[in-house]
Short mmCIF file of C-alpha atoms in Angstrom, two decimals:
data_model
loop_
_atom_site.label_atom_id
_atom_site.label_comp_id
_atom_site.label_asym_id
_atom_site.label_seq_id
_atom_site.Cartn_x
_atom_site.Cartn_y
_atom_site.Cartn_z
CA MET J 1 0.00 0.00 0.00
CA GLN J 2 1.27 3.44 -0.96
CA LEU J 3 0.35 6.93 0.24
CA GLN J 4 -1.42 7.45 -3.09
CA ASP J 5 -3.80 4.64 -2.15
CA LEU J 6 -4.73 6.37 1.12
CA LEU J 7 -5.33 9.83 -0.36
CA PRO J 8 -8.94 9.23 -1.51
CA LEU J 9 -9.76 7.73 1.90
CA ILE J 10 -8.26 10.73 3.69
CA ALA J 11 -9.99 13.12 1.27
CA GLY J 12 -13.36 11.39 1.76
CA VAL J 13 -13.11 11.45 5.54
CA TYR J 14 -11.96 15.09 5.44
CA ALA J 15 -14.94 16.03 3.24
CA PHE J 16 -17.34 14.12 5.50
CA LEU J 17 -16.05 15.90 8.60
CA SER J 18 -15.43 19.34 7.04
CA PRO J 19 -18.84 20.79 8.01
CA ILE J 20 -17.68 20.58 11.63
CA TRP J 21 -15.06 23.32 11.19
CA THR J 22 -16.08 25.04 7.96
CA THR J 23 -18.73 27.69 7.40
CA THR J 24 -21.46 25.88 5.53
CA THR J 25 -25.06 25.69 4.41
CA ASP J 26 -27.50 22.77 4.62
CA ARG J 27 -27.01 21.88 0.96
CA ALA J 28 -23.23 22.04 1.21
CA THR J 29 -23.26 19.93 4.36
CA MET J 30 -25.50 17.25 2.85
CA THR J 31 -23.41 17.16 -0.32
CA MET J 32 -20.07 16.94 1.45
CA VAL J 33 -21.28 14.30 3.91
CA ALA J 34 -22.83 12.12 1.18
CA LEU J 35 -19.94 12.39 -1.26
CA GLY J 36 -17.42 12.04 1.56
CA ILE J 37 -18.97 8.79 2.76
CA LEU J 38 -19.19 7.40 -0.78
CA THR J 39 -15.57 8.35 -1.49
CA ALA J 40 -14.29 6.84 1.76
CA LEU J 41 -16.20 3.60 1.11
CA ALA J 42 -14.94 3.41 -2.49
CA ALA J 43 -11.39 4.08 -1.27
CA ILE J 44 -11.64 1.30 1.32
CA ALA J 45 -12.95 -1.09 -1.33
CA GLU J 46 -10.11 -0.05 -3.62
CA LEU J 47 -7.59 -0.73 -0.84
CA VAL J 48 -9.01 -4.23 -0.50
CA ARG J 49 -9.06 -4.79 -4.30
CA PRO J 50 -6.23 -2.57 -5.62
CA ASP J 51 -6.49 -3.82 -9.21
CA ALA J 52 -10.22 -3.29 -9.62
CA ILE J 53 -10.56 -0.81 -12.47
CA PRO J 54 -14.31 -0.24 -11.80
CA LEU J 55 -13.51 1.01 -8.28
CA GLU J 56 -10.81 3.30 -9.62
CA GLY J 57 -13.29 4.56 -12.21
CA LEU J 58 -15.77 5.21 -9.41
CA LEU J 59 -13.16 7.35 -7.65
CA VAL J 60 -12.72 9.35 -10.86
CA LEU J 61 -16.49 9.91 -11.07
CA LEU J 62 -16.68 10.89 -7.40
CA GLY J 63 -13.84 13.35 -7.98
CA VAL J 64 -15.83 14.94 -10.80
CA ALA J 65 -18.97 14.97 -8.62
CA PHE J 66 -17.09 16.77 -5.84
CA PHE J 67 -15.62 19.28 -8.27
CA VAL J 68 -18.91 20.26 -9.89
CA SER J 69 -21.00 20.03 -6.71
CA PRO J 70 -20.60 23.69 -5.62
CA TRP J 71 -22.22 24.82 -8.87
CA VAL J 72 -24.74 22.00 -9.20
CA MET J 73 -25.84 22.13 -5.57
CA GLY J 74 -25.69 25.93 -5.36
CA PHE J 75 -23.03 26.50 -2.72
CA SER J 76 -20.26 28.05 -4.82
CA ASP J 77 -20.75 31.30 -2.88
CA THR J 78 -19.97 29.45 0.37
CA VAL J 79 -16.29 29.87 -0.38
CA ALA J 80 -14.71 27.58 2.22
CA MET J 81 -16.96 24.63 1.39
CA ALA J 82 -16.64 25.24 -2.34
CA TRP J 83 -12.84 25.18 -2.09
CA THR J 84 -13.02 22.04 0.02
CA ALA J 85 -15.14 20.37 -2.66
CA TRP J 86 -12.82 21.53 -5.45
CA ILE J 87 -9.65 20.36 -3.70
CA VAL J 88 -11.12 17.02 -2.58
CA GLY J 89 -12.52 16.54 -6.07
CA ALA J 90 -9.20 17.25 -7.75
CA VAL J 91 -7.29 14.92 -5.42
CA THR J 92 -9.83 12.12 -5.79
CA PHE J 93 -10.00 12.51 -9.57
CA LEU J 94 -6.22 12.59 -10.04
CA VAL J 95 -5.56 9.59 -7.80
CA GLY J 96 -8.34 7.57 -9.44
CA ALA J 97 -7.10 8.44 -12.94
CA ALA J 98 -3.49 7.60 -12.02
CA ASP J 99 -4.59 4.29 -10.49
CA ILE J 100 -6.53 3.40 -13.64
CA GLN J 101 -3.42 4.02 -15.72
CA LEU J 102 -1.19 1.99 -13.37
CA THR J 103 -3.66 -0.89 -13.31
CA ARG J 104 -3.94 -0.89 -17.09
CA VAL J 105 -0.15 -1.03 -17.45
CA HIS J 106 0.04 -3.81 -14.85
CA HIS J 107 -2.66 -5.83 -16.63
CA ARG J 108 -1.02 -5.25 -20.03
CA ASP J 109 2.39 -6.35 -18.70
CA ALA J 110 0.84 -9.43 -17.06
CA MET J 111 -0.86 -10.39 -20.33
CA ALA J 112 2.37 -9.89 -22.28
CA ALA J 113 4.25 -12.11 -19.80
CA GLN J 114 1.74 -14.91 -20.35
CA HIS J 115 2.34 -15.00 -24.10
#
């Protein structure tokens, strides 16, 4: 396990807990809690199954959901929560995308070794 594998878990837990110390609204709180829980659960599942491309793809989608959530859910003017969503979204997206690429290379190399 590498630090990269823990980043989405840390980001999800941070997002889930961020309404405790960040100025927020009801919509922002509900969004961050829901997406934070989903991200943490997906990250835990990905830690258990590190080569599962669907889980890595889910992290990419959750990263996008976090990133667009301030505009979609109407809390982009709640600056601290919006920035939290954007940063957590970027981290989650980038780690998921990098993991997809690493897993693809690993699978390709394993297939080449079999032939």
